[in-house]
CSV table of C-alpha atoms in Angstrom, one decimal:
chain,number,residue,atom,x,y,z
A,1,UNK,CA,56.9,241.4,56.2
A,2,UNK,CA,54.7,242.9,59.0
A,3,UNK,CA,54.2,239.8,62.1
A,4,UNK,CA,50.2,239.8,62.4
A,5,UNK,CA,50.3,238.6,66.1
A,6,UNK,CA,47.1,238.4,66.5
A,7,UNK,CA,46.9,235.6,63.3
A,8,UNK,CA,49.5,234.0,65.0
A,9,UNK,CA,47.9,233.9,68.1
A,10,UNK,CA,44.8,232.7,67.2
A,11,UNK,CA,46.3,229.8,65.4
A,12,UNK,CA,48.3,229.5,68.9
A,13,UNK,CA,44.6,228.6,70.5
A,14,UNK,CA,43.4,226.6,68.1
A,15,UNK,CA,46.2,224.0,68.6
A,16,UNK,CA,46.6,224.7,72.1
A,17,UNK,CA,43.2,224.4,73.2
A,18,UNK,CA,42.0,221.8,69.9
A,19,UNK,CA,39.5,224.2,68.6
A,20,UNK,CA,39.7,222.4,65.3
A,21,UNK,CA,40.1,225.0,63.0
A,22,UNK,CA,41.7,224.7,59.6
A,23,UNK,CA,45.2,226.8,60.1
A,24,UNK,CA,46.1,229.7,58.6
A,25,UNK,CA,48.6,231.5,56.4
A,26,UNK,CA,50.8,233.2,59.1
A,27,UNK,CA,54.4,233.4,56.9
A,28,UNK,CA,57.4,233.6,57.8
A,29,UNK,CA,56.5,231.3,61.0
A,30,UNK,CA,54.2,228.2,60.8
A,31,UNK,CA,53.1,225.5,63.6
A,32,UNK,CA,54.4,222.3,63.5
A,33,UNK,CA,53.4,219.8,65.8
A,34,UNK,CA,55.6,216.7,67.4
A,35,UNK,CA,54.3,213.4,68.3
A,36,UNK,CA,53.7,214.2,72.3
A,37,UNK,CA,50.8,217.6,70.8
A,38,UNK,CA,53.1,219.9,72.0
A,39,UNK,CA,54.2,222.5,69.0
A,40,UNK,CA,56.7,225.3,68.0
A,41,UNK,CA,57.1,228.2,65.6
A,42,UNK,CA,58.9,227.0,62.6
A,43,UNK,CA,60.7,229.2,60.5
A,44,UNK,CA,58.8,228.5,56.9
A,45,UNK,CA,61.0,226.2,55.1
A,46,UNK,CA,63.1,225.4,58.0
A,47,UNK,CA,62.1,221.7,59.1
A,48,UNK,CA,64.7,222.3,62.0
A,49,UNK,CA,64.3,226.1,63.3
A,50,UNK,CA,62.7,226.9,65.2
A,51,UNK,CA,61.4,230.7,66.6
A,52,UNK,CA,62.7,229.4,70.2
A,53,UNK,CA,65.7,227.6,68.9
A,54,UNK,CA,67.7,229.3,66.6
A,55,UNK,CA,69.9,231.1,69.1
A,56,UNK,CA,70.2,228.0,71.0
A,57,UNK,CA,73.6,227.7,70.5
A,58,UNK,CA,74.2,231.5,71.4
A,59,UNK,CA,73.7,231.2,74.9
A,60,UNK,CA,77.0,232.7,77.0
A,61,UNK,CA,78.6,230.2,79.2
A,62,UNK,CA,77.6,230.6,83.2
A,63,UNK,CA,79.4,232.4,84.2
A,64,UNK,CA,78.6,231.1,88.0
A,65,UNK,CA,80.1,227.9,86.7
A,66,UNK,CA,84.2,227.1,86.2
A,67,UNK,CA,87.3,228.9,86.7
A,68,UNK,CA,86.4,233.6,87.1
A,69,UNK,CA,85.0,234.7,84.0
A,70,UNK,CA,87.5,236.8,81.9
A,71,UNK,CA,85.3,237.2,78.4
A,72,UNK,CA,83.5,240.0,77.6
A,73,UNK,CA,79.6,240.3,76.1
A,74,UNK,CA,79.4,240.1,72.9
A,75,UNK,CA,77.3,243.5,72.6
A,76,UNK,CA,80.1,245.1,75.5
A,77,UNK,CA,80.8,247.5,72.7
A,78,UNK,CA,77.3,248.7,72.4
A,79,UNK,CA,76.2,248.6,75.9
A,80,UNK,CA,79.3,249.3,77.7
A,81,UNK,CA,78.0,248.9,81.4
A,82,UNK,CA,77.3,245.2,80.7
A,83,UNK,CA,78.5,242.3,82.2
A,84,UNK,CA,78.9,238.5,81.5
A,85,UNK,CA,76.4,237.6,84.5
A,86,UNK,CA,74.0,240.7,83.1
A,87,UNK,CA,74.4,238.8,79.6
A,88,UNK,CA,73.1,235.5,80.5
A,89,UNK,CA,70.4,237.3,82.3
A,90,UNK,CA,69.4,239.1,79.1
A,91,UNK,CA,69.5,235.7,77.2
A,92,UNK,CA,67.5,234.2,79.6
A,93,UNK,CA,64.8,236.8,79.4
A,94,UNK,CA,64.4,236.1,75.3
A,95,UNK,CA,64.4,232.7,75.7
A,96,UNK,CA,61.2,233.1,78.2
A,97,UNK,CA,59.8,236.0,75.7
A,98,UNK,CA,59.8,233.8,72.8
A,99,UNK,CA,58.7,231.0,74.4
A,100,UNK,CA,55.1,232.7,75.3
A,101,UNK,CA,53.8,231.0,71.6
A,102,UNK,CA,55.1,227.6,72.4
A,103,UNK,CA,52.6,224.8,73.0
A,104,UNK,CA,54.0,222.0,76.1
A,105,UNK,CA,52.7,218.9,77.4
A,106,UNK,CA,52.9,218.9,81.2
A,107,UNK,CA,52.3,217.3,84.0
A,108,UNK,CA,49.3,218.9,86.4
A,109,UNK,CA,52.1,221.5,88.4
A,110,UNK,CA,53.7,222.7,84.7
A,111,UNK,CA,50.6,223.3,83.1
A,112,UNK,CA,49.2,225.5,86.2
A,113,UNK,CA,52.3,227.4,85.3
A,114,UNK,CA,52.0,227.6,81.8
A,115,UNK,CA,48.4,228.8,81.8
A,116,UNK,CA,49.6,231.3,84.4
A,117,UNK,CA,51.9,232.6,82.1
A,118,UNK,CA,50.2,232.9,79.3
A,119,UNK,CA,47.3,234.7,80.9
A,120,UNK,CA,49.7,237.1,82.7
A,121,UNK,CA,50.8,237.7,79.2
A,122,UNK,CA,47.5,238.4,77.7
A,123,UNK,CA,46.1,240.7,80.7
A,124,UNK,CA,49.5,243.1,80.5
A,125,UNK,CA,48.0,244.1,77.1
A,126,UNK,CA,45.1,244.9,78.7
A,127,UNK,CA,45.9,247.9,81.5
A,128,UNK,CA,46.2,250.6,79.6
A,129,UNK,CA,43.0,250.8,78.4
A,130,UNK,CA,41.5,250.7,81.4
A,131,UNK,CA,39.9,253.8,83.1
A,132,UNK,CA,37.7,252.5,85.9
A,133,UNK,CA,41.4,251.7,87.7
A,134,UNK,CA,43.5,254.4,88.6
A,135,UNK,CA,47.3,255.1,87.8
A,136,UNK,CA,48.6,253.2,90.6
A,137,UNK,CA,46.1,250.7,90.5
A,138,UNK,CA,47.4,249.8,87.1
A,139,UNK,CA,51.2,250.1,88.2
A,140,UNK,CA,50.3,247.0,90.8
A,141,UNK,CA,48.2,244.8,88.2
A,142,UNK,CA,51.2,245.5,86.0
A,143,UNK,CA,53.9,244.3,88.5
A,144,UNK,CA,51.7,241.0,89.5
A,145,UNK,CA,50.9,240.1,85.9
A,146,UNK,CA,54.8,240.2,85.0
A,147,UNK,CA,56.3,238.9,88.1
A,148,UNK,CA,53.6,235.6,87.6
A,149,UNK,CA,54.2,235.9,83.5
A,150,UNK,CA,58.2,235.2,84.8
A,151,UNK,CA,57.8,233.4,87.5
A,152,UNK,CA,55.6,230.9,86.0
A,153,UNK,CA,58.2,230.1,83.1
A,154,UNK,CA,60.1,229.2,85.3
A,155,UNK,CA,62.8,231.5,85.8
A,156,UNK,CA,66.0,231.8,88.5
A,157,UNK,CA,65.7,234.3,91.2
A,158,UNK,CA,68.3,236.7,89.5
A,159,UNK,CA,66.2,236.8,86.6
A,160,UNK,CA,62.7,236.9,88.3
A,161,UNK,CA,64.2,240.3,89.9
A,162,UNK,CA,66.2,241.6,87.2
A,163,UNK,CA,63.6,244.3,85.2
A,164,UNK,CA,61.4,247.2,86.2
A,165,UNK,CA,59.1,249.4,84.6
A,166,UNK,CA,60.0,252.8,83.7
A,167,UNK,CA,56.6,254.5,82.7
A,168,UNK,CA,56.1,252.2,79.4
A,169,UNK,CA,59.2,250.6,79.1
A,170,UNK,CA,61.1,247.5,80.6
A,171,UNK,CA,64.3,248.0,81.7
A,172,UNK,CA,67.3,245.8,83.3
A,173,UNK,CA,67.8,246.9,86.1
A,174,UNK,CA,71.3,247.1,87.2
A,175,UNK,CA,72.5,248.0,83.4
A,176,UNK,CA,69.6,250.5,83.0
A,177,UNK,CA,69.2,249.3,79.6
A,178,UNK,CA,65.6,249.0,77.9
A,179,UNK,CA,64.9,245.5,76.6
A,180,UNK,CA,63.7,246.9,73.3
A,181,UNK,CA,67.3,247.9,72.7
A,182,UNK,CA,68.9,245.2,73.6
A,183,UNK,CA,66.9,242.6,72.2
A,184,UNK,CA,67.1,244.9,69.0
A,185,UNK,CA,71.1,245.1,69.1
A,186,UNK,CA,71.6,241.5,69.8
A,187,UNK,CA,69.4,240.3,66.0
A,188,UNK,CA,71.3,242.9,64.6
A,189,UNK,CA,74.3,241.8,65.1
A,190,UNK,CA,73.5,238.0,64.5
A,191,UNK,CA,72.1,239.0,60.9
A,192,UNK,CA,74.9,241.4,60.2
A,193,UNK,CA,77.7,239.2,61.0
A,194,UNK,CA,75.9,235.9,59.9
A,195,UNK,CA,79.1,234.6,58.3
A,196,UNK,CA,81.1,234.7,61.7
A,197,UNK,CA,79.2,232.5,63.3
A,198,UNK,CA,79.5,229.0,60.9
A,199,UNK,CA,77.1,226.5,62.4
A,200,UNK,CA,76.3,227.8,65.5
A,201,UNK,CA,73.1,228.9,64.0
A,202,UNK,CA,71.0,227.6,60.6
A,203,UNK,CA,68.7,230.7,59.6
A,204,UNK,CA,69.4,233.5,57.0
A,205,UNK,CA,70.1,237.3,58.2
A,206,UNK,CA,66.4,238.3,56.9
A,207,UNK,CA,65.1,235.5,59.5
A,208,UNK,CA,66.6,236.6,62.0
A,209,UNK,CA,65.1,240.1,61.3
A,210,UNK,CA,61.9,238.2,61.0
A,211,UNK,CA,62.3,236.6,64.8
A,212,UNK,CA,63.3,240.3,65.9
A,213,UNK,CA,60.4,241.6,64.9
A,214,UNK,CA,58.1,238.8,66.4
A,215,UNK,CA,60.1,238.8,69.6
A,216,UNK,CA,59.5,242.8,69.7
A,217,UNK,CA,55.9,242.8,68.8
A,218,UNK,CA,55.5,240.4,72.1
A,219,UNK,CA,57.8,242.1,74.1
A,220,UNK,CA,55.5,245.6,73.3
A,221,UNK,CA,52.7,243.3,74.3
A,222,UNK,CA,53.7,243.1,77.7
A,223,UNK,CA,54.9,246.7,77.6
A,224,UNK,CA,51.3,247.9,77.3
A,225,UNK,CA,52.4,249.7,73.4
A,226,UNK,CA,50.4,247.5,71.3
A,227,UNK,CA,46.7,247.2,70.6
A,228,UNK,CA,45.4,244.4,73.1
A,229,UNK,CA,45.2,240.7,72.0
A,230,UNK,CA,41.4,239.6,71.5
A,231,UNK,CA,40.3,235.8,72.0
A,232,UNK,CA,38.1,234.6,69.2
A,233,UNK,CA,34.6,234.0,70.5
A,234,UNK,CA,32.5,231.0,69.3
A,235,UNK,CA,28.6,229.8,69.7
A,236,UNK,CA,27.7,230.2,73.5
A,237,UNK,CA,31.0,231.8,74.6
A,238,UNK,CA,30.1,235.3,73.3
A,239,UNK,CA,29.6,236.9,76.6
A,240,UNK,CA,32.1,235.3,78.5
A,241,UNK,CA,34.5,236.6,75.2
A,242,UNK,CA,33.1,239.7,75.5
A,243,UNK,CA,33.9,240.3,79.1
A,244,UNK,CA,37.5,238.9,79.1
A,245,UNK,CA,38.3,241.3,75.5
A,246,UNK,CA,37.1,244.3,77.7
A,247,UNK,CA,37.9,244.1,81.0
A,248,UNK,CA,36.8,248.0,81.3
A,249,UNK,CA,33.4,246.5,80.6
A,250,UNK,CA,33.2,244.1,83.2
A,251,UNK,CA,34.6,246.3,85.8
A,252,UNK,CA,31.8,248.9,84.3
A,253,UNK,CA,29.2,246.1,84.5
A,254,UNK,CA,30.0,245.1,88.0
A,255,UNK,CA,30.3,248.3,89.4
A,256,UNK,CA,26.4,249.1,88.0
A,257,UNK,CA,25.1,246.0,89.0
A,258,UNK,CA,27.4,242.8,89.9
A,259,UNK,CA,24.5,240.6,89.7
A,260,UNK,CA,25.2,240.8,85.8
A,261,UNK,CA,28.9,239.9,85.7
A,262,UNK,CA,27.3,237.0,87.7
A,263,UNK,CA,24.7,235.9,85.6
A,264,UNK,CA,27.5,235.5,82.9
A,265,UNK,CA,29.0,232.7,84.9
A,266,UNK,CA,25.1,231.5,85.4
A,267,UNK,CA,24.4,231.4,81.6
A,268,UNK,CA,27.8,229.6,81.1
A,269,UNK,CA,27.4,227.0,83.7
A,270,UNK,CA,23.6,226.4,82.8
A,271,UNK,CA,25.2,225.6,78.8
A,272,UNK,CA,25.9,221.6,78.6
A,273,UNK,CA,28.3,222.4,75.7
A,274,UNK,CA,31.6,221.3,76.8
A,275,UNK,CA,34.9,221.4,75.6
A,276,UNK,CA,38.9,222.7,76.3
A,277,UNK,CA,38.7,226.5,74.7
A,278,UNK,CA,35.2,226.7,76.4
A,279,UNK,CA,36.9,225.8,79.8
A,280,UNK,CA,39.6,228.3,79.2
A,281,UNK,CA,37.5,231.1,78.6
A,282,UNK,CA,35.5,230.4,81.9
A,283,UNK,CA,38.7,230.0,83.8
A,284,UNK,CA,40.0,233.1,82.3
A,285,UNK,CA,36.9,235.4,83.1
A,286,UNK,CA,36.9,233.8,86.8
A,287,UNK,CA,40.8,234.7,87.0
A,288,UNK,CA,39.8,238.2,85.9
A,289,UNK,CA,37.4,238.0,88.8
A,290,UNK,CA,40.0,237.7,91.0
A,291,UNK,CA,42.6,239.8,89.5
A,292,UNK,CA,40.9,242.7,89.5
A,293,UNK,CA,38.1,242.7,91.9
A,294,UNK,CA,39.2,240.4,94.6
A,295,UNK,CA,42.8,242.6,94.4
A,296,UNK,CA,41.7,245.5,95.3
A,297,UNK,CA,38.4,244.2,97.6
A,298,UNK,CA,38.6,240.7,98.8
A,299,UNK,CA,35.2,240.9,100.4
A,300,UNK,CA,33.5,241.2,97.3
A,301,UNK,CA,33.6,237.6,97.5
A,302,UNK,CA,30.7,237.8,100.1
A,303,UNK,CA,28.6,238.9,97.3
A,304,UNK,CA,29.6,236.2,94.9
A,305,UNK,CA,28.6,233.6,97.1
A,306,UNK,CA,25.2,235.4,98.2
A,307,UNK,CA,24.4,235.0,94.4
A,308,UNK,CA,25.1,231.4,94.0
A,309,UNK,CA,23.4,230.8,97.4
A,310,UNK,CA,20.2,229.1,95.5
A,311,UNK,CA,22.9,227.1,93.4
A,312,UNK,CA,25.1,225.4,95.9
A,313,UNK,CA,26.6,222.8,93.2
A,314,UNK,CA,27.7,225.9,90.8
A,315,UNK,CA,28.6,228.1,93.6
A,316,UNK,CA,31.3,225.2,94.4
A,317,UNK,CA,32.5,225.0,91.3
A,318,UNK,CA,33.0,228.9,90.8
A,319,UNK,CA,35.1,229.1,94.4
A,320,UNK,CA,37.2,225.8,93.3
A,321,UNK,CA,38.0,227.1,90.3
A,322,UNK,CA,39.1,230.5,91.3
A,323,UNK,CA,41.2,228.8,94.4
A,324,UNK,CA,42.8,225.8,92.6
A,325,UNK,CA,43.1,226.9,88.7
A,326,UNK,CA,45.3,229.2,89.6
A,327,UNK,CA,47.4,230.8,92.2
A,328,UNK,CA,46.9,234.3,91.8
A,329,UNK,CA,44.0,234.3,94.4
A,330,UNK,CA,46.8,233.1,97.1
A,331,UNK,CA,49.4,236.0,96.4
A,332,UNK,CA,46.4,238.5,96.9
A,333,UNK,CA,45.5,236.9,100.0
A,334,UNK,CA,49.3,236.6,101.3
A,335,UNK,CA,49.7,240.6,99.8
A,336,UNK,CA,46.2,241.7,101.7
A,337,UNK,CA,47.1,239.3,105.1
A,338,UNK,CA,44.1,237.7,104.7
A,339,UNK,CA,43.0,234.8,106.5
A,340,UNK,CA,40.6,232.7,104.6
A,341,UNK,CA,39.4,230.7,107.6
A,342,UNK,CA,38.0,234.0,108.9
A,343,UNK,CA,35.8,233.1,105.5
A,344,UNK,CA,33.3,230.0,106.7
A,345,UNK,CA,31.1,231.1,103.6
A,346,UNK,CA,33.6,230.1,101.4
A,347,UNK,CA,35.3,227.2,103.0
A,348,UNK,CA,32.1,225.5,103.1
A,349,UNK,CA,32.1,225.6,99.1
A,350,UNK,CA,35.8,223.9,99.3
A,351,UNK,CA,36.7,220.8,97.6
A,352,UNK,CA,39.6,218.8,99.0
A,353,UNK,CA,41.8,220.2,96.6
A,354,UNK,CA,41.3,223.7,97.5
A,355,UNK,CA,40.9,222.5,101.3
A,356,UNK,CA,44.7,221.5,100.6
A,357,UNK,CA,45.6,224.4,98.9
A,358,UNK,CA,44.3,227.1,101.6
A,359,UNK,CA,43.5,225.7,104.8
């Protein structure tokens, strides 16, 4: 049965962000919900099961932990350069892919992380199909979206370090090995040697073919080889939608005239609608200010603030967001040396959160 991501993930925002929207047939996976409004991806007909949690028991000992490991991988005869630390490495790295679709409650630190991640996940979708950026251009966005999209999870060091591009694929590293195969070998073997394994897991071989195709179909995602996720738009969000769907139109927009990239945060900000999906789409298109404007041209933000000039209260609010929603906006200034107190324009817009943040 072909995984319609896109289904899935649209269901994944109307929970998430309590859009309200009757759900969807999305088989073999459904949402269920728990009593705190957090929510997984349940096998269908499995009130246990979960698409996180049915290798949970799979996980190789640490081997950083106890007397010298001795074992071997269980996949050493497929990929013989692997070790038992590169193993727990590669189970690590699943566990964060297939987390991406999970829904958390937090407190305010985890969900700045969890929104990071998921928008590093959505943007790597995005590169490919953009021309106003050049090759290497791309090759930078790529490695920021994926070290955030990991480092966000949270992940250890070793893991946060452990891939690399190669063109379109991710690799490990050390091992050389492309993720696609591994994560490929590793269902294949669960679901052909089911019966060896007793209770250490609960689903049936063709669900675990099921979660390999789900966890492929996001792990292409953040290779760049499938078509790019789109957010569903709704009544006064279409040009903010339509901006953060194609980022190669906004970057066309603002290079014709950035007044009308700006006037799309004007029209937003001038709407009294409120609610949580409207505030994610703003904080998304604001992020993709930064991200791939700001990047490349930090001094760009002279002109954002020259446009708000007349609108001091939405000015602040534009500058906040961008500094404290997030922390992308800091690693560009740490990458770029910039100092922002060599910015008075924008300090003057600060907030005391973002006064703590920055200065």
């Amino acid at each position: 049965m072909k995984i319609q991501l896109q289904t899935l993930y649209n269901e994944y925002l109307n929970i998430k962000w309590k859009r309200g929207l009757s759900p969807v047939h999305t088989e073999p996976f459904e949402y269920g919900l728990y009593e705190d409004d957090s929510a997984d991806l349940f096998l269908s007909g499995h009130s246990e099961a979960t698409f996180t949690n049915w290798m949970s028991e799979l996980r190789p000992e640490d081997p950083y932990y106890g007397s010298k490991p001795n074992g071997m991988p269980v996949l050493a005869d497929i990929f013989n350069q692997l070790d038992v630390y590169d193993e727990l490495v590669l189970y690590y790295l699943l566990f964060t892919l297939n987390t991406t679709m999970s829904i958390h409650t937090h407190n305010s630190y985890s969900e700045m992380n969890d929104w990071m991640k998921n928008y590093s996940f959505f943007q790597l979708a995005q590169l490919n199909g953009l021309s106003s950026l050049n090759d290497e251009q791309k090759g930078e966005l790529r490695d920021f979206f994926f070290f955030f999209y990991l480092y966000t999870h949270p992940v250890n060091e070793e893991t946060l370090y452990a891939c690399s591009f190669r063109e379109q694929d991710l690799i490990h590293t050390k091992t050389n090995i492309k993720l696609e195969h591994y994560f490929s070998a590793f269902h294949d073997h669960y679901s052909e040697n089911r019966d060896k394994y007793g209770e250490q897991f609960l689903i049936a071989p063709h669900e675990i073919q099921a979660c390999e195709q789900l966890t492929l179909e996001l792990l292409r995602i953040i290779e760049g080889k499938s078509p790019k996720l789109s957010m569903p738009s709704e009544e006064g969000l279409e040009a903010v939608v339509d901006l953060i769907n194609n980022v190669e139109q906004m970057l066309q927009m603002y290079a014709k005239n950035r007044t009308l990239v700006f006037d799309v945060m004007r029209n937003f900000l001038a709407d009294p609608r409120t609610g949580l999906y409207r505030n994610h789409c703003f904080t998304m298109l604001l992020q993709n200010y930064a991200s791939y404007i700001l990047y490349f041209n930090f001094d760009e933000i002279h002109a954002l603030v020259n446009d708000f000039r007349d609108t001091p209260a939405w000015c602040g609010i534009i500058i906040n967001k961008i500094f404290t929603d997030a922390i992308f906006i800091h690693k560009i200034m740490r990458k770029n040396a910039i100092d922002i107190r060599e910015y008075p324009n924008v300090i003057e817009f600060f907030d005391e959160q973002a006064r703590e943040f920055c200065l």
